[in-house]
Amino acid sequence: MERKDFFDRADSPGSGLEGRGGDERGGAAAVSCVGAGREKRLSSPEKKLRVPGSVSSFLCFLPMSRKKTEASRRYPAGFTLIEVVLALAILAVTLSGLLLTYVSMFVLTDMQRDHALASNSLLARLEEIRAMDFDSIPAAAGPFNLTDYGFPANRSSRGRVEVTTSFSGYPATLTKVRLVASYATRLNRTVGEDRNFNGALDVGEDVNNNSRLDSSAEVVSLVAK
């Protein structure tokens, strides 16, 4: 009953949607639709057309949507030249930063690997010194080859042992052993002050002026009697 009353109101005068029978052109029914300042007539060939007001509004909107679609096809949207150049510039900067990070990661990895090899060689030499007789430890002072303890032989390297038997603050039953390694990395960078890899401190090699060889690969230990 409510549905019938709804359609009756939709067909009443002044509702914006009026069914008319008996059109002059073959008696077809028509629906009057006023939208965007002009009247549109939607013909139904056989009977009176009764539609809710929401559908009528949608039908009135169709011609306007069609015109917008035709306009968008005629003038397709796109990017300006400035927008394209700006996007390419941002992309280039981002990719350059990522590439630099990638290369730096490999460099740091190689340096850390070489440092680990040199440190392991020093520790292996230190274990030999600890196994010696206490009174024979001072004879171990001097240069030695890192390649004898696992460092790659295809790169320049040299180690040095310094033994201190008399120093303040420690009893005579302790000996201080210091081992330093100087080597060339895979990127031909020299680590340590021994630039010519002869196991001795030469003129111009003492960068920090402490009268001894220094390096980032260094091991210090106290050996008891």
Short mmCIF file of N, CA and C in Angstrom, two decimals, residues 60-210:
data_model
loop_
_atom_site.label_atom_id
_atom_site.label_comp_id
_atom_site.label_asym_id
_atom_site.label_seq_id
_atom_site.Cartn_x
_atom_site.Cartn_y
_atom_site.Cartn_z
N CYS A 60 18.78 12.61 -14.94
CA CYS A 60 19.06 13.99 -15.32
C CYS A 60 20.56 14.27 -15.33
N PHE A 61 21.31 13.51 -14.51
CA PHE A 61 22.76 13.75 -14.41
C PHE A 61 23.52 13.12 -15.56
N LEU A 62 22.93 12.14 -16.23
CA LEU A 62 23.64 11.40 -17.27
C LEU A 62 24.17 12.28 -18.39
N PRO A 63 23.39 13.20 -18.95
CA PRO A 63 23.94 14.03 -20.04
C PRO A 63 25.15 14.84 -19.62
N MET A 64 25.12 15.39 -18.40
CA MET A 64 26.26 16.18 -17.93
C MET A 64 27.51 15.32 -17.77
N SER A 65 27.34 14.07 -17.22
CA SER A 65 28.47 13.16 -17.07
C SER A 65 29.05 12.78 -18.42
N ARG A 66 28.19 12.60 -19.41
CA ARG A 66 28.66 12.23 -20.74
C ARG A 66 29.49 13.35 -21.34
N LYS A 67 29.08 14.59 -21.10
CA LYS A 67 29.84 15.71 -21.65
C LYS A 67 31.21 15.83 -20.97
N LYS A 68 31.24 15.57 -19.64
CA LYS A 68 32.54 15.62 -18.95
C LYS A 68 33.46 14.53 -19.46
N THR A 69 32.92 13.35 -19.71
CA THR A 69 33.73 12.25 -20.24
C THR A 69 34.27 12.59 -21.62
N GLU A 70 33.44 13.18 -22.47
CA GLU A 70 33.90 13.56 -23.80
C GLU A 70 34.98 14.63 -23.73
N ALA A 71 34.84 15.56 -22.76
CA ALA A 71 35.86 16.60 -22.62
C ALA A 71 37.19 16.02 -22.15
N SER A 72 37.11 15.04 -21.22
CA SER A 72 38.35 14.42 -20.75
C SER A 72 39.03 13.62 -21.85
N ARG A 73 38.27 13.02 -22.74
CA ARG A 73 38.87 12.30 -23.86
C ARG A 73 39.51 13.27 -24.85
N ARG A 74 38.90 14.42 -25.00
CA ARG A 74 39.43 15.38 -25.96
C ARG A 74 40.72 16.01 -25.45
N TYR A 75 40.81 16.25 -24.13
CA TYR A 75 42.00 16.85 -23.52
C TYR A 75 42.52 15.90 -22.43
N PRO A 76 43.32 14.89 -22.77
CA PRO A 76 43.80 13.91 -21.77
C PRO A 76 44.73 14.56 -20.74
N ALA A 77 44.60 14.12 -19.47
CA ALA A 77 45.45 14.65 -18.40
C ALA A 77 46.85 14.06 -18.49
N GLY A 78 47.88 14.80 -18.02
CA GLY A 78 49.26 14.33 -18.07
C GLY A 78 50.15 15.18 -17.19
N PHE A 79 51.48 14.91 -17.22
CA PHE A 79 52.45 15.64 -16.42
C PHE A 79 53.12 16.71 -17.28
N THR A 80 53.45 17.82 -16.64
CA THR A 80 54.19 18.85 -17.35
C THR A 80 55.67 18.49 -17.39
N LEU A 81 56.41 19.20 -18.23
CA LEU A 81 57.84 18.92 -18.38
C LEU A 81 58.59 19.20 -17.08
N ILE A 82 58.19 20.24 -16.36
CA ILE A 82 58.85 20.58 -15.10
C ILE A 82 58.64 19.48 -14.07
N GLU A 83 57.43 18.92 -14.01
CA GLU A 83 57.16 17.84 -13.07
C GLU A 83 57.98 16.60 -13.39
N VAL A 84 58.13 16.29 -14.67
CA VAL A 84 58.91 15.11 -15.07
C VAL A 84 60.39 15.30 -14.71
N VAL A 85 60.94 16.49 -15.01
CA VAL A 85 62.34 16.76 -14.70
C VAL A 85 62.59 16.72 -13.20
N LEU A 86 61.66 17.29 -12.41
CA LEU A 86 61.82 17.28 -10.96
C LEU A 86 61.77 15.85 -10.41
N ALA A 87 60.88 15.04 -10.92
CA ALA A 87 60.79 13.64 -10.47
C ALA A 87 62.07 12.87 -10.82
N LEU A 88 62.61 13.10 -12.02
CA LEU A 88 63.85 12.42 -12.41
C LEU A 88 65.03 12.87 -11.54
N ALA A 89 65.06 14.15 -11.18
CA ALA A 89 66.15 14.64 -10.33
C ALA A 89 66.09 14.00 -8.94
N ILE A 90 64.90 13.90 -8.37
CA ILE A 90 64.76 13.26 -7.06
C ILE A 90 65.15 11.79 -7.14
N LEU A 91 64.74 11.12 -8.21
CA LEU A 91 65.09 9.71 -8.38
C LEU A 91 66.59 9.52 -8.52
N ALA A 92 67.26 10.42 -9.25
CA ALA A 92 68.71 10.31 -9.43
C ALA A 92 69.46 10.49 -8.11
N VAL A 93 69.03 11.46 -7.30
CA VAL A 93 69.68 11.69 -6.01
C VAL A 93 69.50 10.48 -5.08
N THR A 94 68.29 9.93 -5.08
CA THR A 94 68.02 8.76 -4.22
C THR A 94 68.85 7.55 -4.63
N LEU A 95 68.90 7.28 -5.94
CA LEU A 95 69.67 6.13 -6.41
C LEU A 95 71.17 6.32 -6.17
N SER A 96 71.66 7.55 -6.29
CA SER A 96 73.08 7.81 -6.03
C SER A 96 73.42 7.54 -4.57
N GLY A 97 72.54 7.97 -3.66
CA GLY A 97 72.78 7.71 -2.24
C GLY A 97 72.78 6.22 -1.91
N LEU A 98 71.84 5.49 -2.52
CA LEU A 98 71.79 4.04 -2.29
C LEU A 98 73.04 3.34 -2.84
N LEU A 99 73.50 3.78 -4.01
CA LEU A 99 74.70 3.18 -4.60
C LEU A 99 75.93 3.46 -3.74
N LEU A 100 76.05 4.68 -3.24
CA LEU A 100 77.19 5.02 -2.38
C LEU A 100 77.17 4.20 -1.09
N THR A 101 76.00 4.02 -0.52
CA THR A 101 75.88 3.19 0.69
C THR A 101 76.27 1.74 0.40
N TYR A 102 75.86 1.25 -0.76
CA TYR A 102 76.17 -0.13 -1.14
C TYR A 102 77.68 -0.34 -1.29
N VAL A 103 78.36 0.61 -1.95
CA VAL A 103 79.81 0.50 -2.14
C VAL A 103 80.54 0.63 -0.80
N SER A 104 80.11 1.57 0.04
CA SER A 104 80.76 1.75 1.34
C SER A 104 80.62 0.51 2.21
N MET A 105 79.49 -0.18 2.08
CA MET A 105 79.29 -1.40 2.86
C MET A 105 80.32 -2.46 2.48
N PHE A 106 80.61 -2.60 1.19
CA PHE A 106 81.61 -3.57 0.75
C PHE A 106 83.01 -3.18 1.22
N VAL A 107 83.33 -1.89 1.16
CA VAL A 107 84.65 -1.42 1.60
C VAL A 107 84.85 -1.70 3.09
N LEU A 108 83.86 -1.36 3.90
CA LEU A 108 83.97 -1.60 5.34
C LEU A 108 84.04 -3.09 5.66
N THR A 109 83.32 -3.90 4.90
CA THR A 109 83.37 -5.35 5.12
C THR A 109 84.77 -5.91 4.84
N ASP A 110 85.40 -5.45 3.76
CA ASP A 110 86.76 -5.91 3.44
C ASP A 110 87.76 -5.45 4.49
N MET A 111 87.63 -4.21 4.95
CA MET A 111 88.55 -3.72 5.98
C MET A 111 88.40 -4.49 7.29
N GLN A 112 87.17 -4.82 7.65
CA GLN A 112 86.95 -5.58 8.87
C GLN A 112 87.50 -7.00 8.74
N ARG A 113 87.38 -7.59 7.57
CA ARG A 113 87.91 -8.94 7.36
C ARG A 113 89.43 -8.95 7.48
N ASP A 114 90.10 -7.97 6.86
CA ASP A 114 91.56 -7.89 6.95
C ASP A 114 92.02 -7.65 8.39
N HIS A 115 91.27 -6.81 9.10
CA HIS A 115 91.63 -6.54 10.50
C HIS A 115 91.49 -7.81 11.35
N ALA A 116 90.47 -8.59 11.08
CA ALA A 116 90.29 -9.85 11.83
C ALA A 116 91.41 -10.83 11.53
N LEU A 117 91.85 -10.91 10.26
CA LEU A 117 92.95 -11.80 9.91
C LEU A 117 94.25 -11.39 10.59
N ALA A 118 94.53 -10.08 10.60
CA ALA A 118 95.75 -9.60 11.24
C ALA A 118 95.71 -9.83 12.75
N SER A 119 94.56 -9.59 13.36
CA SER A 119 94.44 -9.80 14.81
C SER A 119 94.60 -11.27 15.17
N ASN A 120 94.04 -12.14 14.36
CA ASN A 120 94.20 -13.58 14.62
C ASN A 120 95.66 -14.02 14.48
N SER A 121 96.39 -13.41 13.54
CA SER A 121 97.81 -13.73 13.40
C SER A 121 98.60 -13.29 14.63
N LEU A 122 98.26 -12.12 15.17
CA LEU A 122 98.93 -11.65 16.38
C LEU A 122 98.63 -12.56 17.57
N LEU A 123 97.39 -13.00 17.68
CA LEU A 123 97.03 -13.88 18.79
C LEU A 123 97.73 -15.24 18.68
N ALA A 124 97.87 -15.71 17.44
CA ALA A 124 98.58 -16.99 17.26
C ALA A 124 100.04 -16.86 17.66
N ARG A 125 100.68 -15.75 17.29
CA ARG A 125 102.07 -15.52 17.70
C ARG A 125 102.17 -15.36 19.21
N LEU A 126 101.21 -14.72 19.83
CA LEU A 126 101.22 -14.53 21.28
C LEU A 126 101.13 -15.88 22.01
N GLU A 127 100.36 -16.78 21.50
CA GLU A 127 100.26 -18.10 22.13
C GLU A 127 101.60 -18.84 22.08
N GLU A 128 102.34 -18.64 20.99
CA GLU A 128 103.68 -19.24 20.93
C GLU A 128 104.60 -18.65 21.99
N ILE A 129 104.51 -17.34 22.18
CA ILE A 129 105.37 -16.68 23.17
C ILE A 129 105.01 -17.13 24.59
N ARG A 130 103.74 -17.28 24.86
CA ARG A 130 103.32 -17.74 26.18
C ARG A 130 103.80 -19.17 26.48
N ALA A 131 103.92 -19.94 25.42
CA ALA A 131 104.39 -21.33 25.61
C ALA A 131 105.89 -21.42 25.83
N MET A 132 106.62 -20.31 25.60
CA MET A 132 108.07 -20.31 25.79
C MET A 132 108.43 -20.24 27.27
N ASP A 133 109.69 -20.56 27.56
CA ASP A 133 110.19 -20.40 28.92
C ASP A 133 110.21 -18.92 29.27
N PHE A 134 109.92 -18.60 30.52
CA PHE A 134 109.77 -17.20 30.92
C PHE A 134 111.04 -16.41 30.64
N ASP A 135 112.19 -16.97 30.91
CA ASP A 135 113.45 -16.25 30.70
C ASP A 135 113.81 -16.13 29.23
N SER A 136 113.16 -16.90 28.36
CA SER A 136 113.46 -16.85 26.92
C SER A 136 112.54 -15.90 26.16
N ILE A 137 111.57 -15.32 26.84
CA ILE A 137 110.60 -14.46 26.15
C ILE A 137 111.26 -13.22 25.54
N PRO A 138 112.22 -12.55 26.20
CA PRO A 138 112.84 -11.38 25.57
C PRO A 138 113.47 -11.68 24.23
N ALA A 139 113.86 -12.92 23.97
CA ALA A 139 114.46 -13.26 22.67
C ALA A 139 113.44 -13.26 21.54
N ALA A 140 112.16 -13.24 21.88
CA ALA A 140 111.12 -13.25 20.85
C ALA A 140 110.85 -11.86 20.29
N ALA A 141 111.47 -10.84 20.87
CA ALA A 141 111.24 -9.47 20.39
C ALA A 141 111.80 -9.30 18.99
N GLY A 142 111.10 -8.49 18.19
CA GLY A 142 111.55 -8.22 16.82
C GLY A 142 110.45 -8.48 15.81
N PRO A 143 110.76 -8.32 14.53
CA PRO A 143 109.75 -8.51 13.49
C PRO A 143 109.46 -9.98 13.22
N PHE A 144 108.28 -10.24 12.67
CA PHE A 144 107.91 -11.60 12.26
C PHE A 144 106.91 -11.49 11.10
N ASN A 145 106.74 -12.58 10.41
CA ASN A 145 105.86 -12.61 9.25
C ASN A 145 104.42 -12.98 9.65
N LEU A 146 103.48 -12.14 9.28
CA LEU A 146 102.07 -12.44 9.54
C LEU A 146 101.58 -13.61 8.70
N THR A 147 102.23 -13.79 7.54
CA THR A 147 101.79 -14.88 6.66
C THR A 147 102.04 -16.26 7.28
N ASP A 148 102.96 -16.33 8.25
CA ASP A 148 103.20 -17.61 8.93
C ASP A 148 102.05 -17.99 9.87
N TYR A 149 101.14 -17.04 10.10
CA TYR A 149 100.06 -17.29 11.06
C TYR A 149 98.67 -17.05 10.44
N GLY A 150 98.59 -17.20 9.14
CA GLY A 150 97.28 -17.19 8.50
C GLY A 150 96.93 -15.96 7.69
N PHE A 151 97.78 -14.91 7.70
CA PHE A 151 97.46 -13.73 6.90
C PHE A 151 97.75 -14.03 5.43
N PRO A 152 96.95 -13.53 4.49
CA PRO A 152 97.16 -13.84 3.06
C PRO A 152 98.55 -13.45 2.58
N ALA A 153 99.18 -14.33 1.81
CA ALA A 153 100.55 -14.10 1.34
C ALA A 153 100.61 -13.19 0.13
N ASN A 154 99.49 -12.92 -0.51
CA ASN A 154 99.51 -12.09 -1.71
C ASN A 154 99.46 -10.60 -1.40
N ARG A 155 99.54 -10.23 -0.12
CA ARG A 155 99.54 -8.82 0.25
C ARG A 155 100.66 -8.54 1.24
N SER A 156 101.18 -7.33 1.16
CA SER A 156 102.30 -6.96 2.03
C SER A 156 101.84 -6.88 3.48
N SER A 157 102.66 -7.38 4.37
CA SER A 157 102.32 -7.36 5.80
C SER A 157 103.59 -7.61 6.62
N ARG A 158 103.52 -7.16 7.87
CA ARG A 158 104.66 -7.38 8.77
C ARG A 158 104.18 -7.18 10.20
N GLY A 159 104.69 -8.00 11.09
CA GLY A 159 104.37 -7.87 12.50
C GLY A 159 105.62 -7.61 13.32
N ARG A 160 105.41 -7.08 14.51
CA ARG A 160 106.56 -6.79 15.38
C ARG A 160 106.17 -7.11 16.82
N VAL A 161 107.14 -7.71 17.54
CA VAL A 161 106.95 -8.04 18.96
C VAL A 161 107.85 -7.14 19.80
N GLU A 162 107.29 -6.51 20.81
CA GLU A 162 108.05 -5.69 21.76
C GLU A 162 107.89 -6.30 23.15
N VAL A 163 109.01 -6.55 23.79
CA VAL A 163 109.01 -7.18 25.12
C VAL A 163 109.61 -6.22 26.13
N THR A 164 108.90 -5.99 27.21
CA THR A 164 109.37 -5.12 28.29
C THR A 164 109.46 -5.95 29.57
N THR A 165 110.69 -6.05 30.10
CA THR A 165 110.89 -6.88 31.30
C THR A 165 110.99 -6.05 32.57
N SER A 166 111.31 -4.77 32.44
CA SER A 166 111.46 -3.92 33.61
C SER A 166 110.58 -2.69 33.43
N PHE A 167 109.56 -2.60 34.25
CA PHE A 167 108.67 -1.44 34.18
C PHE A 167 108.07 -1.23 35.56
N SER A 168 107.78 0.01 35.86
CA SER A 168 107.30 0.36 37.20
C SER A 168 105.87 -0.13 37.41
N GLY A 169 105.57 -0.47 38.66
CA GLY A 169 104.22 -0.89 39.02
C GLY A 169 103.99 -2.37 38.91
N TYR A 170 104.96 -3.12 38.40
CA TYR A 170 104.79 -4.57 38.24
C TYR A 170 106.00 -5.27 38.85
N PRO A 171 105.81 -6.41 39.44
CA PRO A 171 106.96 -7.16 40.00
C PRO A 171 107.82 -7.75 38.89
N ALA A 172 108.98 -8.24 39.27
CA ALA A 172 109.93 -8.80 38.30
C ALA A 172 109.47 -10.12 37.73
N THR A 173 108.39 -10.64 38.25
CA THR A 173 107.89 -11.92 37.74
C THR A 173 106.90 -11.75 36.59
N LEU A 174 106.75 -10.54 36.10
CA LEU A 174 105.85 -10.26 34.97
C LEU A 174 106.64 -9.69 33.81
N THR A 175 106.26 -10.08 32.63
CA THR A 175 106.85 -9.55 31.40
C THR A 175 105.72 -9.03 30.51
N LYS A 176 105.90 -7.83 29.99
CA LYS A 176 104.89 -7.21 29.13
C LYS A 176 105.24 -7.48 27.67
N VAL A 177 104.29 -8.06 26.96
CA VAL A 177 104.49 -8.39 25.54
C VAL A 177 103.48 -7.59 24.72
N ARG A 178 104.00 -6.88 23.73
CA ARG A 178 103.14 -6.07 22.85
C ARG A 178 103.40 -6.48 21.41
N LEU A 179 102.34 -6.79 20.68
CA LEU A 179 102.45 -7.20 19.27
C LEU A 179 101.66 -6.22 18.40
N VAL A 180 102.30 -5.80 17.31
CA VAL A 180 101.69 -4.83 16.38
C VAL A 180 101.78 -5.38 14.97
N ALA A 181 100.71 -5.18 14.19
CA ALA A 181 100.68 -5.64 12.79
C ALA A 181 100.45 -4.47 11.86
N SER A 182 101.24 -4.42 10.80
CA SER A 182 101.04 -3.46 9.71
C SER A 182 100.81 -4.26 8.43
N TYR A 183 99.82 -3.88 7.66
CA TYR A 183 99.46 -4.67 6.48
C TYR A 183 98.76 -3.80 5.45
N ALA A 184 98.69 -4.34 4.23
CA ALA A 184 97.97 -3.67 3.14
C ALA A 184 96.63 -4.36 2.94
N THR A 185 95.57 -3.58 2.80
CA THR A 185 94.24 -4.14 2.62
C THR A 185 94.01 -4.53 1.17
N ARG A 186 92.84 -5.09 0.90
CA ARG A 186 92.49 -5.47 -0.48
C ARG A 186 92.38 -4.26 -1.39
N LEU A 187 92.14 -3.08 -0.81
CA LEU A 187 92.04 -1.85 -1.59
C LEU A 187 93.36 -1.08 -1.59
N ASN A 188 94.47 -1.77 -1.25
CA ASN A 188 95.82 -1.19 -1.24
C ASN A 188 95.94 -0.02 -0.27
N ARG A 189 95.25 -0.10 0.83
CA ARG A 189 95.41 0.88 1.90
C ARG A 189 96.30 0.28 2.99
N THR A 190 97.24 1.06 3.46
CA THR A 190 98.17 0.57 4.47
C THR A 190 97.63 0.86 5.86
N VAL A 191 97.56 -0.17 6.67
CA VAL A 191 97.12 -0.04 8.06
C VAL A 191 98.35 -0.21 8.96
N GLY A 192 98.62 0.78 9.81
CA GLY A 192 99.79 0.74 10.68
C GLY A 192 100.86 1.72 10.21
N GLU A 193 101.79 2.02 11.10
CA GLU A 193 102.83 3.01 10.80
C GLU A 193 104.00 2.43 10.02
N ASP A 194 104.13 1.14 9.95
CA ASP A 194 105.24 0.52 9.22
C ASP A 194 104.92 0.52 7.72
N ARG A 195 105.20 1.64 7.07
CA ARG A 195 104.80 1.82 5.68
C ARG A 195 105.58 0.93 4.71
N ASN A 196 106.84 0.65 5.02
CA ASN A 196 107.63 -0.19 4.11
C ASN A 196 107.67 -1.66 4.55
N PHE A 197 106.93 -2.00 5.59
CA PHE A 197 106.76 -3.39 6.05
C PHE A 197 108.11 -4.09 6.32
N ASN A 198 109.00 -3.37 7.02
CA ASN A 198 110.27 -4.00 7.38
C ASN A 198 110.34 -4.35 8.86
N GLY A 199 109.28 -4.09 9.59
CA GLY A 199 109.24 -4.45 11.01
C GLY A 199 110.00 -3.52 11.91
N ALA A 200 110.40 -2.34 11.43
CA ALA A 200 111.16 -1.39 12.24
C ALA A 200 110.56 0.00 12.06
N LEU A 201 110.80 0.85 13.05
CA LEU A 201 110.31 2.22 13.00
C LEU A 201 111.35 3.08 12.30
N ASP A 202 111.04 3.50 11.09
CA ASP A 202 111.96 4.31 10.29
C ASP A 202 111.60 5.79 10.41
N VAL A 203 112.48 6.61 9.84
CA VAL A 203 112.26 8.06 9.87
C VAL A 203 111.01 8.41 9.06
N GLY A 204 110.16 9.22 9.69
CA GLY A 204 108.92 9.65 9.02
C GLY A 204 107.74 8.73 9.25
N GLU A 205 107.95 7.59 9.91
CA GLU A 205 106.84 6.66 10.14
C GLU A 205 106.15 6.88 11.49
N ASP A 206 106.82 7.54 12.40
CA ASP A 206 106.24 7.77 13.73
C ASP A 206 105.29 8.97 13.67
N VAL A 207 104.05 8.70 13.33
CA VAL A 207 103.08 9.78 13.11
C VAL A 207 102.73 10.47 14.42
N ASN A 208 102.51 9.72 15.49
CA ASN A 208 102.11 10.34 16.76
C ASN A 208 103.28 10.60 17.71
N ASN A 209 104.50 10.43 17.22
CA ASN A 209 105.72 10.80 17.97
C ASN A 209 105.78 10.14 19.36
N ASN A 210 105.58 8.83 19.41
CA ASN A 210 105.72 8.12 20.68
C ASN A 210 106.86 7.10 20.65
#
